[in-house]
mmCIF file of C-alpha atoms in Angstrom:
data_model
loop_
_atom_site.group_PDB
_atom_site.id
_atom_site.type_symbol
_atom_site.label_atom_id
_atom_site.label_comp_id
_atom_site.label_asym_id
_atom_site.label_seq_id
_atom_site.Cartn_x
_atom_site.Cartn_y
_atom_site.Cartn_z
ATOM 1 C CA ASP A 1 104.356 114.344 83.644
ATOM 2 C CA ALA A 2 102.194 117.298 82.577
ATOM 3 C CA ASP A 3 102.766 116.346 78.936
ATOM 4 C CA GLY A 4 101.552 112.776 79.494
ATOM 5 C CA ALA A 5 104.992 111.136 79.385
ATOM 6 C CA VAL A 6 105.510 108.212 81.747
ATOM 7 C CA LYS A 7 107.963 109.060 84.546
ATOM 8 C CA GLY A 8 107.300 106.213 86.956
ATOM 9 C CA LEU A 9 105.422 102.946 87.194
ATOM 10 C CA ILE A 10 104.037 101.363 90.345
ATOM 11 C CA VAL A 11 103.056 97.757 89.709
ATOM 12 C CA ASN A 12 100.919 95.951 92.291
ATOM 13 C CA ALA A 13 100.464 92.232 91.633
ATOM 14 C CA THR A 14 99.656 89.380 93.988
ATOM 15 C CA CYS A 15 101.809 86.244 94.071
ATOM 16 C CA HIS A 16 104.659 84.926 96.219
ATOM 17 C CA PRO A 17 107.970 85.261 94.355
ATOM 18 C CA VAL A 18 108.957 81.618 94.853
ATOM 19 C CA TYR A 19 109.906 80.344 91.407
ATOM 20 C CA GLU A 20 113.530 80.327 92.544
ATOM 21 C CA MET A 21 112.957 79.638 96.232
ATOM 22 C CA CYS A 22 115.315 76.680 96.691
ATOM 23 C CA ILE A 23 118.429 77.848 94.858
ATOM 24 C CA PRO A 24 121.698 78.570 96.704
ATOM 25 C CA GLN A 25 122.068 82.177 95.467
ATOM 26 C CA ALA A 26 120.052 85.387 95.432
ATOM 27 C CA SER A 27 117.468 85.683 92.681
ATOM 28 C CA PRO A 28 115.352 88.472 91.214
ATOM 29 C CA ASP A 29 112.471 86.015 90.724
ATOM 30 C CA TYR A 30 109.510 87.427 88.795
ATOM 31 C CA PRO A 31 109.402 90.919 90.449
ATOM 32 C CA GLY A 32 113.029 91.638 89.533
ATOM 33 C CA GLU A 33 112.584 90.204 86.062
ATOM 34 C CA LEU A 34 109.475 92.375 85.616
ATOM 35 C CA THR A 35 111.155 95.612 86.626
ATOM 36 C CA SER A 36 114.101 94.814 84.315
ATOM 37 C CA LEU A 37 111.704 94.252 81.417
ATOM 38 C CA LEU A 38 109.889 97.509 82.202
ATOM 39 C CA ASP A 39 113.210 99.361 82.405
ATOM 40 C CA GLN A 40 113.996 98.081 78.896
ATOM 41 C CA ARG A 41 110.559 99.066 77.564
ATOM 42 C CA TYR A 42 110.540 102.499 79.254
ATOM 43 C CA PRO A 43 114.149 103.775 79.451
ATOM 44 C CA GLY A 44 114.646 106.385 82.163
ATOM 45 C CA VAL A 45 111.347 105.502 83.892
ATOM 46 C CA LEU A 46 111.430 104.324 87.499
ATOM 47 C CA SER A 47 109.664 100.964 87.928
ATOM 48 C CA LEU A 48 108.539 99.907 91.390
ATOM 49 C CA PHE A 49 107.004 96.508 92.224
ATOM 50 C CA LEU A 50 104.738 96.246 95.284
ATOM 51 C CA ASN A 51 103.546 92.725 96.053
ATOM 52 C CA GLY A 52 99.899 92.346 96.943
ATOM 53 C CA ALA A 53 98.275 90.407 99.767
ATOM 54 C CA ALA A 54 99.810 87.102 98.705
ATOM 55 C CA GLY A 55 99.629 85.176 101.976
ATOM 56 C CA ASN A 56 97.693 82.396 100.251
ATOM 57 C CA VAL A 57 98.774 82.922 96.622
ATOM 58 C CA ASN A 58 101.617 80.946 95.056
ATOM 59 C CA PRO A 59 102.445 80.409 91.387
ATOM 60 C CA ASN A 60 101.572 77.064 89.797
ATOM 61 C CA GLY A 61 105.222 76.030 89.962
ATOM 62 C CA VAL A 62 107.046 76.699 93.219
ATOM 63 C CA SER A 63 110.829 76.297 92.790
ATOM 64 C CA THR A 64 110.523 75.673 89.041
ATOM 65 C CA GLY A 65 113.359 78.061 88.193
ATOM 66 C CA ALA A 66 114.378 81.195 86.358
ATOM 67 C CA LYS A 67 112.612 80.341 83.087
ATOM 68 C CA GLN A 68 109.200 80.233 84.807
ATOM 69 C CA ALA A 69 109.966 83.444 86.712
ATOM 70 C CA ARG A 70 110.796 85.139 83.406
ATOM 71 C CA LEU A 71 107.588 83.876 81.745
ATOM 72 C CA HIS A 72 105.513 85.211 84.660
ATOM 73 C CA ALA A 73 107.319 88.562 84.376
ATOM 74 C CA GLU A 74 106.726 88.726 80.620
ATOM 75 C CA LYS A 75 102.981 88.167 81.089
ATOM 76 C CA LEU A 76 102.835 90.900 83.723
ATOM 77 C CA ARG A 77 104.873 93.240 81.499
ATOM 78 C CA ASP A 78 102.330 92.813 78.709
ATOM 79 C CA VAL A 79 99.479 93.707 81.088
ATOM 80 C CA VAL A 80 101.362 96.733 82.455
ATOM 81 C CA CYS A 81 102.256 98.012 78.981
ATOM 82 C CA ALA A 82 98.634 97.687 77.843
ATOM 83 C CA ALA A 83 97.505 99.637 80.921
ATOM 84 C CA VAL A 84 100.086 102.360 80.282
ATOM 85 C CA ASP A 85 98.988 102.633 76.650
ATOM 86 C CA GLN A 86 95.369 103.169 77.781
ATOM 87 C CA SER A 87 96.137 105.483 80.718
ATOM 88 C CA GLU A 88 95.401 109.177 80.996
ATOM 89 C CA THR A 89 97.219 111.862 82.960
ATOM 90 C CA GLU A 90 95.433 113.076 86.062
ATOM 91 C CA GLN A 91 96.055 116.796 86.363
ATOM 92 C CA THR A 92 97.341 118.080 89.731
ATOM 93 C CA PRO A 93 96.701 114.918 91.759
ATOM 94 C CA TYR A 94 96.276 115.343 95.494
ATOM 95 C CA VAL A 95 98.883 113.434 97.556
ATOM 96 C CA GLN A 96 98.283 112.426 101.179
ATOM 97 C CA LEU A 97 99.807 109.977 103.679
ATOM 98 C CA GLY A 98 98.031 108.443 106.660
ATOM 99 C CA ARG A 99 99.095 105.929 109.325
ATOM 100 C CA THR A 100 97.093 104.001 111.871
ATOM 101 C CA THR A 101 98.838 102.166 114.697
ATOM 102 C CA PHE A 102 97.018 99.344 116.438
ATOM 103 C CA GLU A 103 97.538 96.238 118.519
ATOM 104 C CA PHE A 104 97.314 93.132 116.364
ATOM 105 C CA ASP A 105 95.772 90.089 118.081
ATOM 106 C CA THR A 106 97.795 86.890 117.905
ATOM 107 C CA ARG A 107 96.286 83.433 117.676
ATOM 108 C CA LEU A 108 97.227 79.803 118.008
ATOM 109 C CA PRO A 109 97.089 77.547 114.924
ATOM 110 C CA HIS A 110 93.342 76.928 115.151
ATOM 111 C CA GLY A 111 92.419 80.558 115.809
ATOM 112 C CA ASP A 112 92.422 80.455 119.616
ATOM 113 C CA ASP A 113 93.167 83.880 121.109
ATOM 114 C CA ILE A 114 96.187 83.718 123.434
ATOM 115 C CA GLY A 115 95.788 87.222 124.849
ATOM 116 C CA VAL A 116 99.016 88.553 123.331
ATOM 117 C CA THR A 117 99.101 91.517 120.955
ATOM 118 C CA LEU A 118 101.739 92.924 118.648
ATOM 119 C CA PRO A 119 101.982 96.655 117.914
ATOM 120 C CA THR A 120 101.874 97.340 114.182
ATOM 121 C CA GLU A 121 100.464 99.834 111.695
ATOM 122 C CA VAL A 122 98.667 100.196 108.405
ATOM 123 C CA ILE A 123 99.788 102.980 106.081
ATOM 124 C CA GLY A 124 97.712 104.572 103.343
ATOM 125 C CA VAL A 125 98.918 106.765 100.495
ATOM 126 C CA ARG A 126 96.498 108.715 98.344
ATOM 127 C CA ILE A 127 97.612 109.863 94.898
ATOM 128 C CA GLY A 128 94.739 111.654 93.211
ATOM 129 C CA SER A 129 91.868 109.234 92.753
ATOM 130 C CA ALA A 130 94.003 106.225 93.679
ATOM 131 C CA ALA A 131 95.089 104.791 97.020
ATOM 132 C CA ILE A 132 97.784 102.385 98.170
ATOM 133 C CA VAL A 133 97.270 100.511 101.450
ATOM 134 C CA PHE A 134 100.336 98.955 103.104
ATOM 135 C CA ILE A 135 99.530 96.020 105.419
ATOM 136 C CA PRO A 136 101.976 94.257 107.751
ATOM 137 C CA GLY A 137 102.780 90.569 107.443
ATOM 138 C CA GLU A 138 101.336 88.272 104.818
ATOM 139 C CA PRO A 139 97.598 88.934 104.546
ATOM 140 C CA PHE A 140 95.422 86.620 102.481
ATOM 141 C CA ALA A 141 94.132 87.788 99.098
ATOM 142 C CA GLU A 142 90.554 87.894 100.426
ATOM 143 C CA THR A 143 91.610 90.704 102.778
ATOM 144 C CA ALA A 144 92.789 92.788 99.834
ATOM 145 C CA LEU A 145 89.573 92.109 97.935
ATOM 146 C CA ALA A 146 87.508 93.263 100.938
ATOM 147 C CA ILE A 147 89.593 96.448 101.268
ATOM 148 C CA ARG A 148 89.201 97.218 97.562
ATOM 149 C CA GLN A 149 85.464 96.614 97.701
ATOM 150 C CA ALA A 150 85.060 98.974 100.682
ATOM 151 C CA SER A 151 87.361 101.666 99.255
ATOM 152 C CA VAL A 152 85.973 105.022 98.150
ATOM 153 C CA PHE A 153 88.809 105.475 95.642
ATOM 154 C CA ASP A 154 88.636 104.749 91.902
ATOM 155 C CA PHE A 155 91.607 102.406 92.279
ATOM 156 C CA THR A 156 93.014 100.851 95.449
ATOM 157 C CA ALA A 157 96.227 98.826 95.531
ATOM 158 C CA VAL A 158 96.795 96.651 98.584
ATOM 159 C CA VAL A 159 100.403 95.835 99.487
ATOM 160 C CA GLY A 160 101.342 92.971 101.762
ATOM 161 C CA PHE A 161 104.701 92.284 103.401
ATOM 162 C CA ALA A 162 104.883 95.893 104.602
ATOM 163 C CA GLU A 163 105.910 97.277 107.971
ATOM 164 C CA GLU A 164 106.180 94.719 110.769
ATOM 165 C CA THR A 165 106.802 91.020 110.257
ATOM 166 C CA VAL A 166 103.736 89.591 111.966
ATOM 167 C CA GLY A 167 103.569 86.374 109.931
ATOM 168 C CA TYR A 168 100.614 85.128 107.951
ATOM 169 C CA ILE A 169 97.265 86.855 108.416
ATOM 170 C CA PRO A 170 94.724 84.198 107.420
ATOM 171 C CA THR A 171 91.003 84.705 107.120
ATOM 172 C CA ASP A 172 88.798 83.183 109.797
ATOM 173 C CA GLU A 173 87.697 80.557 107.243
ATOM 174 C CA ALA A 174 91.322 79.540 106.668
ATOM 175 C CA PHE A 175 91.613 78.416 110.281
ATOM 176 C CA ASP A 176 88.737 75.996 109.689
ATOM 177 C CA GLU A 177 90.447 74.668 106.546
ATOM 178 C CA GLY A 178 93.861 74.358 108.232
ATOM 179 C CA GLY A 179 97.115 74.266 106.321
ATOM 180 C CA TYR A 180 100.537 75.830 106.590
ATOM 181 C CA GLU A 181 99.540 79.507 106.730
ATOM 182 C CA ALA A 182 96.926 78.958 109.454
ATOM 183 C CA SER A 183 99.340 76.921 111.557
ATOM 184 C CA PHE A 184 102.592 78.065 113.123
ATOM 185 C CA GLY A 185 103.812 79.015 109.619
#
């Protein structure tokens, strides 16, 4: 707020939440654990987790359970708390929303164009000198890095898994390498 007190946290981190993927009940996995830890650290502050472009990013231990999810969350909490401690209030930040709708090309497992498109959109939110880009499907991390590098903003968060479910969005190089994400996955 105007006095520098934290009122909300938006955390953008890149990793599939799959520590508890193969259990028979719902799980908070590391994003839910993280927001719970942040709620404890900052009572009354809204914590929001936005997963990054994690199409090709998994933790070291898929399906390793709640303990590993909690450890991941604790490490992220420490990073977030350090960032909050070093942050400064931006006075009267400008807020803007933009959307771009486009036809998304679809491909066969080895990158062959099949002439079918899916309508989808990319959404951008500007908050002062920062931007958040929401991408459909599961883009690869390299896509987020390219967006950040080309961005004119001081900070750009890239969010995957947003809008339409268009599946994995591999890089062209990933089709040459093969693997689950570049196939029918």
